[in-house]
Amino acid sequence: MGLKLYNTLARATEPFEPIVPGTVGMYCCGPTVYNYAHIGNLRTYVFEDLLRRSLEALGYQVRHVMNVTDVGHLTDDADEGEDKMVKSAREMKRSVWDIAAYFTEAFFNDTRKLNIVSPTIVCRATDHIPQMIALIERLQQRGYTYEAGGNVYFDISKFDSYGQLALLDRQELKAGARIEVDQNKRNPHDFVLWFTRGKFEHQSMTWDSPWGRGYPGWHLECSAMSLHYLGEQFDIHCGGVDHIPVHHTNEIAQTEAATGKKWVNYWIHAEFLLMDTGKMSKSRGGFVTLSTLEEEGWEPLDYRYFCLGGHYRTQLQFSFESLDAARNARRNLLDRISGLVAALNGAALPEADWDGSYARAFLQHISDDLNVARGLAELWGVIKDSELEPHDQLAQIAAIDQVLGLKLLQQELPQNMVDPEVQQLIEERSQARAERDFARADRIRDQLAQQGIILEDSPQGTKWKKVRPRV
Ligand code: AMP
Ligand code: ZN
């Protein structure tokens, strides 16, 4: 099945052809860990997860690399302002290293709750300083850099196709239309590869380098790490649309200047989540996190469903009313699927089946630049098709859910669906505990766990829930 994706570089939807047949190298710009991710950031990561799952469903083996920016990202993408990590550490009265560790953990908690598959490789900027220094040296040898005011800059006038991704106008670039603060820059669009301490005080994350003790520019991090893990040419690079004009533009310039060849074939960008107040932004504060939604009673997968409801290239307006609508739709879906599971009368859930007509049609829509809206219609189609056996319906639902990641078949089941044999074991375990025969109680707990029965002991007695094992 031919996959088509919208490539920002071509401003067109193109057939996807990987460099090495059957495999995909994919780099996604990760979080800057100076605060919690807001739900806007998470929309982008849900989109990237959808893309990865779709590629896998289409049979590709995906090497998915994501960075964690724990140094060098200034409050303004174009080198102005202060390091976001340093600012946050000062405000929270913690070290930058503590801040990075804490918010990295918080980020992965959120992505786990959203059922986002972990990247194949997660790489922290601070673990790759030697690769960054080597990249600057390479650029220096090829004549693309200059030093000024203690910093090393990339000279965009030396790179002919600078700004192609963002369709930046050459004349405008030369005229320097933007208001410029950094007097060291020869051109306002030049950017810093290496900062030394001279520019920012209070920077505690610094490393020795040929240009003095300092720290790398943010754009450099992604180039150095993707070169390291994916090589000099790879297939897909993702991020939010805000990265097109500065971050990705600069990544391309420095990487292609260093290697002398085209770097990434497909640039795929997710549109923004909008709040009533406009764009949601981490640095402006007042943002909504996944925890905020949970505290208000929504489940993380309600938010995932909400994100899947809009095409990734369309801005998505967030409101609590629309999140409510997503929750109702998801519950409705789960109720209908529970009914199908009940109709199996205790038989095992089927394996995922991509050969059914609905699952095939679903994959066809997904192959068309990730058209989830039409894909969801196929999901409803198979659920409502009373001509099919529940077993066949569930097999196709299991396949479709490999892409949607909504845990449609891993729901908790009503307690009355547990068979008498299991009930008997639960009672036997309670008896063993009462007799302080803990070894026997543990054996029964393990036996039950294998059948998807999870026990929780509390002072009020043993509660249990049944979960469907992953299909
Ligand atoms: P950051 O942690 O600020 O580097 O952003 C992480 C990711 O979230 C990047 O890919 C951004 O492009 C993306 N992003 C930032 N704000 C939004 C938003 N409001 N909606 C969707 N994606 C966003
Ligand atoms: Zn990046």
Short mmCIF file of N, CA, C and O in Angstrom, two decimals, residues 50 53 57 308 352-354 356-363 366 372 375-383 393-406 408-409:
data_model
loop_
_atom_site.label_atom_id
_atom_site.label_comp_id
_atom_site.label_asym_id
_atom_site.label_seq_id
_atom_site.Cartn_x
_atom_site.Cartn_y
_atom_site.Cartn_z
N LEU A 50 1.44 8.67 16.02
CA LEU A 50 0.53 8.17 14.98
C LEU A 50 1.33 7.86 13.71
O LEU A 50 1.11 6.82 13.06
N ARG A 53 3.40 4.66 14.31
CA ARG A 53 2.56 3.46 14.31
C ARG A 53 2.06 3.14 12.90
O ARG A 53 1.93 1.98 12.53
N ALA A 57 2.58 -0.21 10.87
CA ALA A 57 1.46 -1.00 10.35
C ALA A 57 1.64 -1.28 8.86
O ALA A 57 1.20 -2.31 8.34
N LEU A 308 -6.65 12.90 17.87
CA LEU A 308 -6.82 12.10 16.66
C LEU A 308 -7.99 12.63 15.81
O LEU A 308 -8.07 12.36 14.62
N ALA A 352 -4.77 -9.54 15.86
CA ALA A 352 -5.07 -8.45 14.93
C ALA A 352 -5.09 -8.98 13.49
O ALA A 352 -4.25 -9.79 13.12
N ASP A 353 -6.08 -8.54 12.72
CA ASP A 353 -6.21 -9.02 11.34
C ASP A 353 -6.31 -7.83 10.38
O ASP A 353 -7.31 -7.11 10.38
N TRP A 354 -5.28 -7.65 9.56
CA TRP A 354 -5.30 -6.53 8.61
C TRP A 354 -5.96 -6.91 7.29
O TRP A 354 -6.06 -6.08 6.39
N GLY A 356 -9.11 -7.97 6.87
CA GLY A 356 -10.54 -7.65 6.79
C GLY A 356 -10.75 -6.38 5.99
O GLY A 356 -9.86 -5.52 5.91
N SER A 357 -11.95 -6.24 5.40
CA SER A 357 -12.15 -5.11 4.46
C SER A 357 -12.10 -3.76 5.18
O SER A 357 -11.60 -2.78 4.62
N TYR A 358 -12.61 -3.69 6.43
CA TYR A 358 -12.57 -2.39 7.14
C TYR A 358 -11.13 -2.02 7.51
O TYR A 358 -10.73 -0.86 7.38
N ALA A 359 -10.39 -3.00 8.02
CA ALA A 359 -9.00 -2.72 8.42
C ALA A 359 -8.18 -2.29 7.21
O ALA A 359 -7.37 -1.36 7.29
N ARG A 360 -8.43 -2.94 6.08
CA ARG A 360 -7.69 -2.57 4.86
C ARG A 360 -8.04 -1.14 4.44
O ARG A 360 -7.18 -0.34 4.09
N ALA A 361 -9.35 -0.84 4.50
CA ALA A 361 -9.78 0.51 4.11
C ALA A 361 -9.19 1.54 5.08
O ALA A 361 -8.76 2.63 4.68
N PHE A 362 -9.14 1.17 6.35
CA PHE A 362 -8.55 2.06 7.36
C PHE A 362 -7.11 2.41 6.97
O PHE A 362 -6.70 3.57 6.94
N LEU A 363 -6.36 1.38 6.64
CA LEU A 363 -4.94 1.58 6.32
C LEU A 363 -4.78 2.42 5.04
O LEU A 363 -3.84 3.20 4.91
N ILE A 366 -5.21 5.96 6.11
CA ILE A 366 -4.04 6.40 6.87
C ILE A 366 -2.87 6.65 5.91
O ILE A 366 -2.08 7.57 6.10
N VAL A 372 -6.99 10.34 9.53
CA VAL A 372 -7.59 9.58 10.64
C VAL A 372 -9.10 9.72 10.67
O VAL A 372 -9.81 8.78 11.05
N GLY A 375 -10.40 7.21 8.67
CA GLY A 375 -10.04 5.95 9.32
C GLY A 375 -11.01 5.62 10.45
O GLY A 375 -11.46 4.47 10.59
N LEU A 376 -11.37 6.64 11.23
CA LEU A 376 -12.30 6.41 12.35
C LEU A 376 -13.66 5.95 11.83
O LEU A 376 -14.36 5.16 12.48
N ALA A 377 -14.04 6.45 10.66
CA ALA A 377 -15.33 6.03 10.08
C ALA A 377 -15.28 4.51 9.80
O ALA A 377 -16.28 3.80 9.99
N GLU A 378 -14.13 4.00 9.39
CA GLU A 378 -14.01 2.55 9.14
C GLU A 378 -14.09 1.78 10.46
O GLU A 378 -14.66 0.69 10.52
N LEU A 379 -13.53 2.39 11.52
CA LEU A 379 -13.62 1.73 12.83
C LEU A 379 -15.08 1.59 13.25
O LEU A 379 -15.53 0.52 13.68
N TRP A 380 -15.83 2.68 13.09
CA TRP A 380 -17.25 2.61 13.42
C TRP A 380 -17.97 1.63 12.50
O TRP A 380 -18.88 0.92 12.92
N GLY A 381 -17.53 1.61 11.26
CA GLY A 381 -18.14 0.69 10.28
C GLY A 381 -18.03 -0.75 10.75
O GLY A 381 -19.03 -1.49 10.77
N VAL A 382 -16.86 -1.15 11.17
CA VAL A 382 -16.68 -2.56 11.57
C VAL A 382 -17.44 -2.84 12.87
O VAL A 382 -18.00 -3.92 13.06
N ILE A 383 -17.49 -1.85 13.75
CA ILE A 383 -18.21 -2.06 15.02
C ILE A 383 -19.70 -2.30 14.76
O ILE A 383 -20.35 -3.12 15.40
N GLN A 393 -14.99 -9.02 13.87
CA GLN A 393 -15.01 -7.58 14.12
C GLN A 393 -13.85 -7.19 15.03
O GLN A 393 -13.11 -6.24 14.77
N LEU A 394 -13.69 -7.97 16.11
CA LEU A 394 -12.64 -7.65 17.08
C LEU A 394 -11.25 -7.79 16.48
O LEU A 394 -10.33 -7.04 16.82
N ALA A 395 -11.08 -8.74 15.58
CA ALA A 395 -9.77 -8.93 14.96
C ALA A 395 -9.39 -7.68 14.15
O ALA A 395 -8.25 -7.23 14.17
N GLN A 396 -10.39 -7.10 13.47
CA GLN A 396 -10.10 -5.89 12.69
C GLN A 396 -9.91 -4.68 13.60
O GLN A 396 -9.07 -3.82 13.36
N ILE A 397 -10.69 -4.65 14.69
CA ILE A 397 -10.54 -3.54 15.65
C ILE A 397 -9.14 -3.58 16.27
O ILE A 397 -8.48 -2.55 16.44
N ALA A 398 -8.68 -4.80 16.58
CA ALA A 398 -7.34 -4.94 17.17
C ALA A 398 -6.29 -4.39 16.21
O ALA A 398 -5.33 -3.72 16.62
N ALA A 399 -6.47 -4.66 14.92
CA ALA A 399 -5.50 -4.17 13.92
C ALA A 399 -5.55 -2.64 13.89
O ALA A 399 -4.51 -1.97 14.00
N ILE A 400 -6.74 -2.10 13.76
CA ILE A 400 -6.89 -0.64 13.65
C ILE A 400 -6.30 0.05 14.89
O ILE A 400 -5.64 1.09 14.80
N ASP A 401 -6.48 -0.57 16.04
CA ASP A 401 -5.99 0.06 17.27
C ASP A 401 -4.46 0.02 17.38
O ASP A 401 -3.88 0.77 18.16
N GLN A 402 -3.83 -0.82 16.61
CA GLN A 402 -2.35 -0.77 16.59
C GLN A 402 -1.88 0.59 16.09
O GLN A 402 -0.82 1.06 16.45
N VAL A 403 -2.69 1.23 15.26
CA VAL A 403 -2.34 2.56 14.75
C VAL A 403 -2.91 3.66 15.65
O VAL A 403 -2.22 4.61 15.99
N LEU A 404 -4.17 3.49 16.07
CA LEU A 404 -4.78 4.56 16.87
C LEU A 404 -4.23 4.62 18.29
O LEU A 404 -4.20 5.68 18.91
N GLY A 405 -3.82 3.48 18.82
CA GLY A 405 -3.24 3.45 20.17
C GLY A 405 -4.22 3.88 21.26
O GLY A 405 -3.82 4.52 22.22
N LEU A 406 -5.48 3.50 21.11
CA LEU A 406 -6.48 3.92 22.10
C LEU A 406 -6.76 2.84 23.15
O LEU A 406 -7.67 2.98 23.95
N LEU A 408 -8.15 0.00 22.83
CA LEU A 408 -9.57 -0.36 22.70
C LEU A 408 -9.86 -1.74 23.26
O LEU A 408 -10.99 -2.03 23.65
N LEU A 409 -8.87 -2.61 23.28
CA LEU A 409 -9.11 -3.97 23.75
C LEU A 409 -8.38 -4.26 25.05
O LEU A 409 -8.19 -5.40 25.43
#
